[in-house]
Amino acid sequence: MKTKSDYREDHVSDATAGQNVAYDKLKHSYWHYKDILFSPDGTSLPAPDPVDAAKMAKIMIATLPAASGASDQLRSYDLVWLLHLVGDLHQPLHAIARYTAELPHGDRGGNAEMVVPATGETIALHAYWDRLFGGYSSVFGAIFDADDRGGLGSVAVDPDAEKVLDPDRWAQESFEAAKSFAYAQPVAPGPAAVQLTRDYETNARNVARTRAALAAARLARVLDTALH
């Protein structure tokens, strides 16, 4: 599983950062997140990245319709990317970076905090939340989460929220969810691993299920509009 530290091996500011060229064989790993920067203690913040998941998602959404004039090759490339980026933008820790006295260079979306969930292993906070959104060990597991037998199909989606199709707003929602839930107690800045409480894990699962279901509903609307 990639972390944001892996993403930052790419150069966000180089000439290829925002190019949308079909199957260019570049990683574009920084496309997977939009870091909205914040500091609860006044630690100075760097400039935001010039290219991010929301900016690229908007470019790709505009490219998908046949009327865009883009080649079928580029449209297929953007479709594959968009299927992934919509999910990324709804994962709270793909939309935030916290800067504190303990972590003055930022926590890379929770990659610098370690937690111990009920399963007993020590894991990065970011990876813990990524796993709530997927990481299936079997095809059946993925199907179960998507159907009506207690999976995402049983999660009610706010019909008004479903109509929000602006990637920047998806990221802002995820940012607020990260502050309220991903960084909730007992999570604290710094490398020391903390034991997650039952309340934390229950809230995290509920937020993840709600965000994933909303992402699916919004993706369906985006594709229906762009491809019909």
PDB file of N, CA and C in Angstrom, residues 61-131:
ATOM      1  N   ILE A  61     -12.901  14.881 -15.759  1.00  0.00           N
ATOM      2  CA  ILE A  61     -14.356  14.921 -15.945  1.00  0.00           C
ATOM      3  C   ILE A  61     -14.702  15.691 -17.217  1.00  0.00           C
ATOM      4  N   ALA A  62     -13.991  16.789 -17.463  1.00  0.00           N
ATOM      5  CA  ALA A  62     -14.245  17.585 -18.665  1.00  0.00           C
ATOM      6  C   ALA A  62     -13.815  16.866 -19.933  1.00  0.00           C
ATOM      7  N   THR A  63     -12.873  15.938 -19.821  1.00  0.00           N
ATOM      8  CA  THR A  63     -12.354  15.210 -20.985  1.00  0.00           C
ATOM      9  C   THR A  63     -13.255  14.049 -21.391  1.00  0.00           C
ATOM     10  N   LEU A  64     -14.016  13.487 -20.443  1.00  0.00           N
ATOM     11  CA  LEU A  64     -14.768  12.261 -20.715  1.00  0.00           C
ATOM     12  C   LEU A  64     -15.817  12.362 -21.822  1.00  0.00           C
ATOM     13  N   PRO A  65     -16.610  13.420 -21.910  1.00  0.00           N
ATOM     14  CA  PRO A  65     -17.645  13.435 -22.956  1.00  0.00           C
ATOM     15  C   PRO A  65     -17.042  13.364 -24.359  1.00  0.00           C
ATOM     16  N   ALA A  66     -17.729  12.700 -25.255  1.00  0.00           N
ATOM     17  CA  ALA A  66     -17.250  12.622 -26.638  1.00  0.00           C
ATOM     18  C   ALA A  66     -17.124  14.014 -27.244  1.00  0.00           C
ATOM     19  N   ALA A  67     -17.990  14.925 -26.795  1.00  0.00           N
ATOM     20  CA  ALA A  67     -17.980  16.290 -27.325  1.00  0.00           C
ATOM     21  C   ALA A  67     -16.732  17.064 -26.930  1.00  0.00           C
ATOM     22  N   SER A  68     -15.933  16.528 -26.003  1.00  0.00           N
ATOM     23  CA  SER A  68     -14.714  17.224 -25.595  1.00  0.00           C
ATOM     24  C   SER A  68     -13.684  17.261 -26.715  1.00  0.00           C
ATOM     25  N   GLY A  69     -13.817  16.339 -27.680  1.00  0.00           N
ATOM     26  CA  GLY A  69     -12.868  16.272 -28.771  1.00  0.00           C
ATOM     27  C   GLY A  69     -11.608  15.500 -28.449  1.00  0.00           C
ATOM     28  N   ALA A  70     -11.516  14.990 -27.217  1.00  0.00           N
ATOM     29  CA  ALA A  70     -10.342  14.208 -26.830  1.00  0.00           C
ATOM     30  C   ALA A  70     -10.373  12.849 -27.523  1.00  0.00           C
ATOM     31  N   SER A  71      -9.207  12.258 -27.705  1.00  0.00           N
ATOM     32  CA  SER A  71      -9.133  10.953 -28.338  1.00  0.00           C
ATOM     33  C   SER A  71      -9.741   9.890 -27.441  1.00  0.00           C
ATOM     34  N   ASP A  72     -10.180   8.789 -28.053  1.00  0.00           N
ATOM     35  CA  ASP A  72     -10.711   7.681 -27.256  1.00  0.00           C
ATOM     36  C   ASP A  72      -9.652   7.150 -26.299  1.00  0.00           C
ATOM     37  N   GLN A  73      -8.407   7.180 -26.715  1.00  0.00           N
ATOM     38  CA  GLN A  73      -7.328   6.698 -25.861  1.00  0.00           C
ATOM     39  C   GLN A  73      -7.214   7.555 -24.596  1.00  0.00           C
ATOM     40  N   LEU A  74      -7.264   8.873 -24.771  1.00  0.00           N
ATOM     41  CA  LEU A  74      -7.178   9.755 -23.609  1.00  0.00           C
ATOM     42  C   LEU A  74      -8.413   9.622 -22.736  1.00  0.00           C
ATOM     43  N   ARG A  75      -9.585   9.500 -23.354  1.00  0.00           N
ATOM     44  CA  ARG A  75     -10.818   9.371 -22.570  1.00  0.00           C
ATOM     45  C   ARG A  75     -10.805   8.080 -21.753  1.00  0.00           C
ATOM     46  N   SER A  76     -10.274   6.998 -22.317  1.00  0.00           N
ATOM     47  CA  SER A  76     -10.213   5.745 -21.561  1.00  0.00           C
ATOM     48  C   SER A  76      -9.204   5.854 -20.420  1.00  0.00           C
ATOM     49  N   TYR A  77      -8.105   6.525 -20.666  1.00  0.00           N
ATOM     50  CA  TYR A  77      -7.086   6.759 -19.629  1.00  0.00           C
ATOM     51  C   TYR A  77      -7.681   7.556 -18.480  1.00  0.00           C
ATOM     52  N   ASP A  78      -8.411   8.619 -18.812  1.00  0.00           N
ATOM     53  CA  ASP A  78      -8.996   9.470 -17.777  1.00  0.00           C
ATOM     54  C   ASP A  78     -10.111   8.748 -17.020  1.00  0.00           C
ATOM     55  N   LEU A  79     -10.844   7.898 -17.711  1.00  0.00           N
ATOM     56  CA  LEU A  79     -11.892   7.133 -17.041  1.00  0.00           C
ATOM     57  C   LEU A  79     -11.301   6.236 -15.957  1.00  0.00           C
ATOM     58  N   VAL A  80     -10.229   5.538 -16.290  1.00  0.00           N
ATOM     59  CA  VAL A  80      -9.592   4.652 -15.311  1.00  0.00           C
ATOM     60  C   VAL A  80      -9.090   5.450 -14.109  1.00  0.00           C
ATOM     61  N   TRP A  81      -8.438   6.560 -14.377  1.00  0.00           N
ATOM     62  CA  TRP A  81      -7.949   7.396 -13.287  1.00  0.00           C
ATOM     63  C   TRP A  81      -9.103   7.910 -12.432  1.00  0.00           C
ATOM     64  N   LEU A  82     -10.165   8.373 -13.085  1.00  0.00           N
ATOM     65  CA  LEU A  82     -11.266   8.983 -12.347  1.00  0.00           C
ATOM     66  C   LEU A  82     -11.953   7.985 -11.427  1.00  0.00           C
ATOM     67  N   LEU A  83     -12.081   6.750 -11.863  1.00  0.00           N
ATOM     68  CA  LEU A  83     -12.683   5.721 -11.012  1.00  0.00           C
ATOM     69  C   LEU A  83     -11.948   5.633  -9.677  1.00  0.00           C
ATOM     70  N   HIS A  84     -10.639   5.857  -9.716  1.00  0.00           N
ATOM     71  CA  HIS A  84      -9.829   5.789  -8.500  1.00  0.00           C
ATOM     72  C   HIS A  84      -9.849   7.108  -7.727  1.00  0.00           C
ATOM     73  N   LEU A  85      -9.725   8.224  -8.437  1.00  0.00           N
ATOM     74  CA  LEU A  85      -9.592   9.506  -7.764  1.00  0.00           C
ATOM     75  C   LEU A  85     -10.843   9.920  -7.008  1.00  0.00           C
ATOM     76  N   VAL A  86     -12.009   9.539  -7.504  1.00  0.00           N
ATOM     77  CA  VAL A  86     -13.239   9.879  -6.767  1.00  0.00           C
ATOM     78  C   VAL A  86     -13.206   9.223  -5.382  1.00  0.00           C
ATOM     79  N   GLY A  87     -12.744   7.988  -5.324  1.00  0.00           N
ATOM     80  CA  GLY A  87     -12.605   7.329  -4.036  1.00  0.00           C
ATOM     81  C   GLY A  87     -11.558   8.009  -3.162  1.00  0.00           C
ATOM     82  N   ASP A  88     -10.414   8.346  -3.744  1.00  0.00           N
ATOM     83  CA  ASP A  88      -9.361   9.012  -2.978  1.00  0.00           C
ATOM     84  C   ASP A  88      -9.868  10.309  -2.353  1.00  0.00           C
ATOM     85  N   LEU A  89     -10.602  11.099  -3.113  1.00  0.00           N
ATOM     86  CA  LEU A  89     -11.049  12.395  -2.623  1.00  0.00           C
ATOM     87  C   LEU A  89     -12.095  12.288  -1.516  1.00  0.00           C
ATOM     88  N   HIS A  90     -12.676  11.110  -1.340  1.00  0.00           N
ATOM     89  CA  HIS A  90     -13.641  10.902  -0.267  1.00  0.00           C
ATOM     90  C   HIS A  90     -13.017  10.247   0.965  1.00  0.00           C
ATOM     91  N   GLN A  91     -11.746   9.878   0.876  1.00  0.00           N
ATOM     92  CA  GLN A  91     -11.037   9.332   2.036  1.00  0.00           C
ATOM     93  C   GLN A  91     -10.482  10.518   2.815  1.00  0.00           C
ATOM     94  N   PRO A  92     -10.913  10.738   4.059  1.00  0.00           N
ATOM     95  CA  PRO A  92     -10.523  11.956   4.780  1.00  0.00           C
ATOM     96  C   PRO A  92      -9.034  12.262   4.790  1.00  0.00           C
ATOM     97  N   LEU A  93      -8.189  11.261   4.946  1.00  0.00           N
ATOM     98  CA  LEU A  93      -6.761  11.525   5.061  1.00  0.00           C
ATOM     99  C   LEU A  93      -6.060  11.682   3.713  1.00  0.00           C
ATOM    100  N   HIS A  94      -6.827  11.697   2.631  1.00  0.00           N
ATOM    101  CA  HIS A  94      -6.285  12.081   1.333  1.00  0.00           C
ATOM    102  C   HIS A  94      -6.531  13.558   1.061  1.00  0.00           C
ATOM    103  N   ALA A  95      -7.068  14.283   2.047  1.00  0.00           N
ATOM    104  CA  ALA A  95      -7.419  15.681   1.832  1.00  0.00           C
ATOM    105  C   ALA A  95      -6.874  16.590   2.927  1.00  0.00           C
ATOM    106  N   ILE A  96      -5.857  16.164   3.629  1.00  0.00           N
ATOM    107  CA  ILE A  96      -5.391  16.950   4.769  1.00  0.00           C
ATOM    108  C   ILE A  96      -3.925  16.684   5.037  1.00  0.00           C
ATOM    109  N   ALA A  97      -3.264  17.680   5.613  1.00  0.00           N
ATOM    110  CA  ALA A  97      -1.922  17.510   6.182  1.00  0.00           C
ATOM    111  C   ALA A  97      -1.856  18.414   7.402  1.00  0.00           C
ATOM    112  N   ARG A  98      -1.495  17.825   8.527  1.00  0.00           N
ATOM    113  CA  ARG A  98      -1.463  18.559   9.792  1.00  0.00           C
ATOM    114  C   ARG A  98      -0.019  18.899  10.169  1.00  0.00           C
ATOM    115  N   TYR A  99       0.200  20.171  10.482  1.00  0.00           N
ATOM    116  CA  TYR A  99       1.515  20.668  10.875  1.00  0.00           C
ATOM    117  C   TYR A  99       1.465  21.093  12.341  1.00  0.00           C
ATOM    118  N   THR A 100       2.378  20.553  13.135  1.00  0.00           N
ATOM    119  CA  THR A 100       2.408  20.844  14.563  1.00  0.00           C
ATOM    120  C   THR A 100       3.851  21.004  15.023  1.00  0.00           C
ATOM    121  N   ALA A 101       4.010  21.433  16.277  1.00  0.00           N
ATOM    122  CA  ALA A 101       5.351  21.545  16.839  1.00  0.00           C
ATOM    123  C   ALA A 101       6.049  20.194  16.832  1.00  0.00           C
ATOM    124  N   GLU A 102       5.301  19.114  17.053  1.00  0.00           N
ATOM    125  CA  GLU A 102       5.876  17.778  17.042  1.00  0.00           C
ATOM    126  C   GLU A 102       6.238  17.326  15.626  1.00  0.00           C
ATOM    127  N   LEU A 103       5.476  17.794  14.642  1.00  0.00           N
ATOM    128  CA  LEU A 103       5.688  17.406  13.247  1.00  0.00           C
ATOM    129  C   LEU A 103       5.719  18.671  12.387  1.00  0.00           C
ATOM    130  N   PRO A 104       6.780  19.470  12.479  1.00  0.00           N
ATOM    131  CA  PRO A 104       6.819  20.762  11.784  1.00  0.00           C
ATOM    132  C   PRO A 104       6.844  20.646  10.268  1.00  0.00           C
ATOM    133  N   HIS A 105       7.203  19.474   9.743  1.00  0.00           N
ATOM    134  CA  HIS A 105       7.207  19.274   8.289  1.00  0.00           C
ATOM    135  C   HIS A 105       5.942  18.567   7.813  1.00  0.00           C
ATOM    136  N   GLY A 106       4.982  18.435   8.712  1.00  0.00           N
ATOM    137  CA  GLY A 106       3.697  17.843   8.345  1.00  0.00           C
ATOM    138  C   GLY A 106       3.626  16.354   8.602  1.00  0.00           C
ATOM    139  N   ASP A 107       2.415  15.869   8.736  1.00  0.00           N
ATOM    140  CA  ASP A 107       2.215  14.443   9.050  1.00  0.00           C
ATOM    141  C   ASP A 107       1.923  13.601   7.819  1.00  0.00           C
ATOM    142  N   ARG A 108       1.945  14.231   6.619  1.00  0.00           N
ATOM    143  CA  ARG A 108       1.709  13.527   5.356  1.00  0.00           C
ATOM    144  C   ARG A 108       0.386  12.752   5.408  1.00  0.00           C
ATOM    145  N   GLY A 109      -0.651  13.457   5.837  1.00  0.00           N
ATOM    146  CA  GLY A 109      -1.972  12.842   5.837  1.00  0.00           C
ATOM    147  C   GLY A 109      -2.104  11.657   6.766  1.00  0.00           C
ATOM    148  N   GLY A 110      -1.457  11.738   7.933  1.00  0.00           N
ATOM    149  CA  GLY A 110      -1.575  10.662   8.901  1.00  0.00           C
ATOM    150  C   GLY A 110      -0.540   9.576   8.767  1.00  0.00           C
ATOM    151  N   ASN A 111       0.398   9.716   7.840  1.00  0.00           N
ATOM    152  CA  ASN A 111       1.443   8.705   7.716  1.00  0.00           C
ATOM    153  C   ASN A 111       2.491   8.792   8.819  1.00  0.00           C
ATOM    154  N   ALA A 112       2.554   9.927   9.501  1.00  0.00           N
ATOM    155  CA  ALA A 112       3.550  10.083  10.558  1.00  0.00           C
ATOM    156  C   ALA A 112       3.000   9.727  11.938  1.00  0.00           C
ATOM    157  N   GLU A 113       1.719   9.407  12.031  1.00  0.00           N
ATOM    158  CA  GLU A 113       1.125   8.966  13.294  1.00  0.00           C
ATOM    159  C   GLU A 113       0.884   7.466  13.241  1.00  0.00           C
ATOM    160  N   MET A 114       1.199   6.787  14.305  1.00  0.00           N
ATOM    161  CA  MET A 114       1.008   5.344  14.389  1.00  0.00           C
ATOM    162  C   MET A 114      -0.100   5.032  15.385  1.00  0.00           C
ATOM    163  N   VAL A 115      -0.937   4.054  15.041  1.00  0.00           N
ATOM    164  CA  VAL A 115      -2.049   3.671  15.910  1.00  0.00           C
ATOM    165  C   VAL A 115      -2.084   2.154  16.077  1.00  0.00           C
ATOM    166  N   VAL A 116      -2.752   1.731  17.142  1.00  0.00           N
ATOM    167  CA  VAL A 116      -2.931   0.307  17.415  1.00  0.00           C
ATOM    168  C   VAL A 116      -4.424   0.035  17.498  1.00  0.00           C
ATOM    169  N   PRO A 117      -5.034  -0.504  16.437  1.00  0.00           N
ATOM    170  CA  PRO A 117      -6.460  -0.827  16.464  1.00  0.00           C
ATOM    171  C   PRO A 117      -6.723  -2.103  17.250  1.00  0.00           C
ATOM    172  N   ALA A 118      -7.981  -2.510  17.299  1.00  0.00           N
ATOM    173  CA  ALA A 118      -8.371  -3.690  18.075  1.00  0.00           C
ATOM    174  C   ALA A 118      -7.710  -4.966  17.574  1.00  0.00           C
ATOM    175  N   THR A 119      -7.264  -4.973  16.316  1.00  0.00           N
ATOM    176  CA  THR A 119      -6.594  -6.156  15.770  1.00  0.00           C
ATOM    177  C   THR A 119      -5.217  -6.379  16.383  1.00  0.00           C
ATOM    178  N   GLY A 120      -4.663  -5.346  17.038  1.00  0.00           N
ATOM    179  CA  GLY A 120      -3.423  -5.513  17.781  1.00  0.00           C
ATOM    180  C   GLY A 120      -2.151  -5.108  17.073  1.00  0.00           C
ATOM    181  N   GLU A 121      -2.196  -4.896  15.752  1.00  0.00           N
ATOM    182  CA  GLU A 121      -0.962  -4.520  15.060  1.00  0.00           C
ATOM    183  C   GLU A 121      -0.757  -3.007  15.156  1.00  0.00           C
ATOM    184  N   THR A 122       0.462  -2.583  14.944  1.00  0.00           N
ATOM    185  CA  THR A 122       0.773  -1.157  14.879  1.00  0.00           C
ATOM    186  C   THR A 122       0.794  -0.747  13.412  1.00  0.00           C
ATOM    187  N   ILE A 123       0.053   0.302  13.092  1.00  0.00           N
ATOM    188  CA  ILE A 123      -0.145   0.681  11.694  1.00  0.00           C
ATOM    189  C   ILE A 123      -0.218   2.197  11.600  1.00  0.00           C
ATOM    190  N   ALA A 124       0.219   2.754  10.471  1.00  0.00           N
ATOM    191  CA  ALA A 124       0.102   4.191  10.264  1.00  0.00           C
ATOM    192  C   ALA A 124      -1.368   4.585  10.219  1.00  0.00           C
ATOM    193  N   LEU A 125      -1.675   5.739  10.778  1.00  0.00           N
ATOM    194  CA  LEU A 125      -3.061   6.218  10.788  1.00  0.00           C
ATOM    195  C   LEU A 125      -3.632   6.277   9.371  1.00  0.00           C
ATOM    196  N   HIS A 126      -2.829   6.739   8.418  1.00  0.00           N
ATOM    197  CA  HIS A 126      -3.303   6.824   7.034  1.00  0.00           C
ATOM    198  C   HIS A 126      -3.665   5.437   6.497  1.00  0.00           C
ATOM    199  N   ALA A 127      -2.804   4.473   6.746  1.00  0.00           N
ATOM    200  CA  ALA A 127      -3.061   3.114   6.267  1.00  0.00           C
ATOM    201  C   ALA A 127      -4.294   2.520   6.943  1.00  0.00           C
ATOM    202  N   TYR A 128      -4.497   2.845   8.209  1.00  0.00           N
ATOM    203  CA  TYR A 128      -5.689   2.374   8.917  1.00  0.00           C
ATOM    204  C   TYR A 128      -6.959   2.863   8.209  1.00  0.00           C
ATOM    205  N   TRP A 129      -6.984   4.139   7.845  1.00  0.00           N
ATOM    206  CA  TRP A 129      -8.167   4.677   7.163  1.00  0.00           C
ATOM    207  C   TRP A 129      -8.274   4.158   5.730  1.00  0.00           C
ATOM    208  N   ASP A 130      -7.155   4.008   5.045  1.00  0.00           N
ATOM    209  CA  ASP A 130      -7.197   3.404   3.709  1.00  0.00           C
ATOM    210  C   ASP A 130      -7.853   2.029   3.773  1.00  0.00           C
ATOM    211  N   ARG A 131      -7.490   1.265   4.791  1.00  0.00           N
ATOM    212  CA  ARG A 131      -8.014  -0.093   4.914  1.00  0.00           C
ATOM    213  C   ARG A 131      -9.514  -0.096   5.167  1.00  0.00           C
TER     214      ARG A 131
END
